Amino acid sequence: MILRRIAAGETVLSIGADDDMPCASTIYHWIRADDGFHDAYLKAKAVAADIFADAMLEIALESTETTARADALRIKTLRWTASV
């Protein structure tokens, strides 16, 4: 469930804030300590990057003169997040 949520674009911090999930520090510990979980985490992040790329395209295509500045910030943030 954790990896599925990461693949959907959620952050470890938001998942860790969910009462039904382990805290973020535990999830980060698993990422560092468990090679299998680390590999699965990297795959989930790659899927999330694809979702972010799709989101950036949609934002750009729907952008207007009124929303251009805010849309540019959203795209810049998504681009940075996808790159890491």
JSON list of C-alpha atoms in Angstrom, two decimals:
[
{"chain": "A", "resi": 1, "resn": "MET", "atom": "CA", "xyz": [0.00, 0.00, 0.00]},
{"chain": "A", "resi": 2, "resn": "ILE", "atom": "CA", "xyz": [2.85, 2.42, 0.79]},
{"chain": "A", "resi": 3, "resn": "LEU", "atom": "CA", "xyz": [4.57, 1.83, -2.53]},
{"chain": "A", "resi": 4, "resn": "ARG", "atom": "CA", "xyz": [1.30, 2.07, -4.42]},
{"chain": "A", "resi": 5, "resn": "ARG", "atom": "CA", "xyz": [0.65, 5.47, -2.85]},
{"chain": "A", "resi": 6, "resn": "ILE", "atom": "CA", "xyz": [4.19, 6.63, -3.67]},
{"chain": "A", "resi": 7, "resn": "ALA", "atom": "CA", "xyz": [3.69, 5.49, -7.27]},
{"chain": "A", "resi": 8, "resn": "ALA", "atom": "CA", "xyz": [0.49, 7.55, -7.35]},
{"chain": "A", "resi": 9, "resn": "GLY", "atom": "CA", "xyz": [2.53, 10.64, -6.49]},
{"chain": "A", "resi": 10, "resn": "GLU", "atom": "CA", "xyz": [2.01, 10.93, -2.75]},
{"chain": "A", "resi": 11, "resn": "THR", "atom": "CA", "xyz": [4.91, 11.97, -0.58]},
{"chain": "A", "resi": 12, "resn": "VAL", "atom": "CA", "xyz": [6.37, 9.85, 2.20]},
{"chain": "A", "resi": 13, "resn": "LEU", "atom": "CA", "xyz": [5.52, 12.68, 4.59]},
{"chain": "A", "resi": 14, "resn": "SER", "atom": "CA", "xyz": [1.83, 12.64, 3.65]},
{"chain": "A", "resi": 15, "resn": "ILE", "atom": "CA", "xyz": [1.69, 8.85, 3.86]},
{"chain": "A", "resi": 16, "resn": "GLY", "atom": "CA", "xyz": [3.43, 8.92, 7.24]},
{"chain": "A", "resi": 17, "resn": "ALA", "atom": "CA", "xyz": [0.88, 11.44, 8.52]},
{"chain": "A", "resi": 18, "resn": "ASP", "atom": "CA", "xyz": [-1.91, 8.92, 7.85]},
{"chain": "A", "resi": 19, "resn": "ASP", "atom": "CA", "xyz": [-2.95, 7.28, 11.12]},
{"chain": "A", "resi": 20, "resn": "ASP", "atom": "CA", "xyz": [-3.16, 3.88, 9.39]},
{"chain": "A", "resi": 21, "resn": "MET", "atom": "CA", "xyz": [0.42, 4.05, 8.10]},
{"chain": "A", "resi": 22, "resn": "PRO", "atom": "CA", "xyz": [3.87, 3.91, 9.71]},
{"chain": "A", "resi": 23, "resn": "CYS", "atom": "CA", "xyz": [5.45, 7.30, 10.35]},
{"chain": "A", "resi": 24, "resn": "ALA", "atom": "CA", "xyz": [7.65, 8.88, 7.68]},
{"chain": "A", "resi": 25, "resn": "SER", "atom": "CA", "xyz": [10.87, 8.20, 9.59]},
{"chain": "A", "resi": 26, "resn": "THR", "atom": "CA", "xyz": [10.04, 4.48, 9.67]},
{"chain": "A", "resi": 27, "resn": "ILE", "atom": "CA", "xyz": [9.37, 4.44, 5.93]},
{"chain": "A", "resi": 28, "resn": "TYR", "atom": "CA", "xyz": [12.65, 6.28, 5.25]},
{"chain": "A", "resi": 29, "resn": "HIS", "atom": "CA", "xyz": [14.44, 3.80, 7.50]},
{"chain": "A", "resi": 30, "resn": "TRP", "atom": "CA", "xyz": [13.02, 0.90, 5.48]},
{"chain": "A", "resi": 31, "resn": "ILE", "atom": "CA", "xyz": [14.17, 2.60, 2.26]},
{"chain": "A", "resi": 32, "resn": "ARG", "atom": "CA", "xyz": [17.74, 2.86, 3.61]},
{"chain": "A", "resi": 33, "resn": "ALA", "atom": "CA", "xyz": [17.91, -0.50, 5.41]},
{"chain": "A", "resi": 34, "resn": "ASP", "atom": "CA", "xyz": [16.07, -2.92, 3.11]},
{"chain": "A", "resi": 35, "resn": "ASP", "atom": "CA", "xyz": [17.52, -3.36, -0.39]},
{"chain": "A", "resi": 36, "resn": "GLY", "atom": "CA", "xyz": [14.33, -4.97, -1.70]},
{"chain": "A", "resi": 37, "resn": "PHE", "atom": "CA", "xyz": [12.16, -2.16, -0.36]},
{"chain": "A", "resi": 38, "resn": "HIS", "atom": "CA", "xyz": [14.66, 0.40, -1.69]},
{"chain": "A", "resi": 39, "resn": "ASP", "atom": "CA", "xyz": [14.47, -1.09, -5.19]},
{"chain": "A", "resi": 40, "resn": "ALA", "atom": "CA", "xyz": [10.66, -1.18, -5.06]},
{"chain": "A", "resi": 41, "resn": "TYR", "atom": "CA", "xyz": [10.64, 2.42, -3.80]},
{"chain": "A", "resi": 42, "resn": "LEU", "atom": "CA", "xyz": [12.79, 3.53, -6.76]},
{"chain": "A", "resi": 43, "resn": "LYS", "atom": "CA", "xyz": [10.39, 1.81, -9.17]},
{"chain": "A", "resi": 44, "resn": "ALA", "atom": "CA", "xyz": [7.42, 3.49, -7.49]},
{"chain": "A", "resi": 45, "resn": "LYS", "atom": "CA", "xyz": [9.17, 6.88, -7.76]},
{"chain": "A", "resi": 46, "resn": "ALA", "atom": "CA", "xyz": [9.76, 6.25, -11.48]},
{"chain": "A", "resi": 47, "resn": "VAL", "atom": "CA", "xyz": [6.03, 5.64, -11.96]},
{"chain": "A", "resi": 48, "resn": "ALA", "atom": "CA", "xyz": [5.29, 8.82, -10.00]},
{"chain": "A", "resi": 49, "resn": "ALA", "atom": "CA", "xyz": [7.66, 10.75, -12.29]},
{"chain": "A", "resi": 50, "resn": "ASP", "atom": "CA", "xyz": [5.59, 9.58, -15.28]},
{"chain": "A", "resi": 51, "resn": "ILE", "atom": "CA", "xyz": [2.44, 10.79, -13.54]},
{"chain": "A", "resi": 52, "resn": "PHE", "atom": "CA", "xyz": [4.09, 14.15, -12.86]},
{"chain": "A", "resi": 53, "resn": "ALA", "atom": "CA", "xyz": [5.08, 14.43, -16.54]},
{"chain": "A", "resi": 54, "resn": "ASP", "atom": "CA", "xyz": [1.47, 13.81, -17.55]},
{"chain": "A", "resi": 55, "resn": "ALA", "atom": "CA", "xyz": [0.30, 16.40, -15.00]},
{"chain": "A", "resi": 56, "resn": "MET", "atom": "CA", "xyz": [2.77, 18.97, -16.35]},
{"chain": "A", "resi": 57, "resn": "LEU", "atom": "CA", "xyz": [1.47, 18.47, -19.87]},
{"chain": "A", "resi": 58, "resn": "GLU", "atom": "CA", "xyz": [-2.13, 18.87, -18.74]},
{"chain": "A", "resi": 59, "resn": "ILE", "atom": "CA", "xyz": [-1.30, 22.02, -16.78]},
{"chain": "A", "resi": 60, "resn": "ALA", "atom": "CA", "xyz": [0.53, 23.50, -19.77]},
{"chain": "A", "resi": 61, "resn": "LEU", "atom": "CA", "xyz": [-2.28, 22.67, -22.19]},
{"chain": "A", "resi": 62, "resn": "GLU", "atom": "CA", "xyz": [-4.92, 24.16, -19.89]},
{"chain": "A", "resi": 63, "resn": "SER", "atom": "CA", "xyz": [-2.92, 27.27, -18.98]},
{"chain": "A", "resi": 64, "resn": "THR", "atom": "CA", "xyz": [-4.38, 30.70, -19.69]},
{"chain": "A", "resi": 65, "resn": "GLU", "atom": "CA", "xyz": [-3.01, 34.21, -19.46]},
{"chain": "A", "resi": 66, "resn": "THR", "atom": "CA", "xyz": [-4.64, 34.50, -16.06]},
{"chain": "A", "resi": 67, "resn": "THR", "atom": "CA", "xyz": [-3.17, 31.26, -14.69]},
{"chain": "A", "resi": 68, "resn": "ALA", "atom": "CA", "xyz": [0.20, 31.28, -16.46]},
{"chain": "A", "resi": 69, "resn": "ARG", "atom": "CA", "xyz": [2.32, 32.43, -13.48]},
{"chain": "A", "resi": 70, "resn": "ALA", "atom": "CA", "xyz": [0.77, 29.95, -11.04]},
{"chain": "A", "resi": 71, "resn": "ASP", "atom": "CA", "xyz": [0.87, 27.20, -13.68]},
{"chain": "A", "resi": 72, "resn": "ALA", "atom": "CA", "xyz": [4.57, 27.88, -14.29]},
{"chain": "A", "resi": 73, "resn": "LEU", "atom": "CA", "xyz": [5.28, 27.44, -10.59]},
{"chain": "A", "resi": 74, "resn": "ARG", "atom": "CA", "xyz": [3.30, 24.20, -10.49]},
{"chain": "A", "resi": 75, "resn": "ILE", "atom": "CA", "xyz": [5.16, 22.87, -13.53]},
{"chain": "A", "resi": 76, "resn": "LYS", "atom": "CA", "xyz": [8.54, 23.94, -12.14]},
{"chain": "A", "resi": 77, "resn": "THR", "atom": "CA", "xyz": [7.78, 22.17, -8.85]},
{"chain": "A", "resi": 78, "resn": "LEU", "atom": "CA", "xyz": [6.57, 19.01, -10.57]},
{"chain": "A", "resi": 79, "resn": "ARG", "atom": "CA", "xyz": [9.64, 19.02, -12.85]},
{"chain": "A", "resi": 80, "resn": "TRP", "atom": "CA", "xyz": [11.99, 19.29, -9.89]},
{"chain": "A", "resi": 81, "resn": "THR", "atom": "CA", "xyz": [10.12, 16.58, -7.97]},
{"chain": "A", "resi": 82, "resn": "ALA", "atom": "CA", "xyz": [10.17, 14.24, -10.97]},
{"chain": "A", "resi": 83, "resn": "SER", "atom": "CA", "xyz": [13.90, 14.79, -11.44]},
{"chain": "A", "resi": 84, "resn": "VAL", "atom": "CA", "xyz": [14.83, 13.68, -7.94]}
]
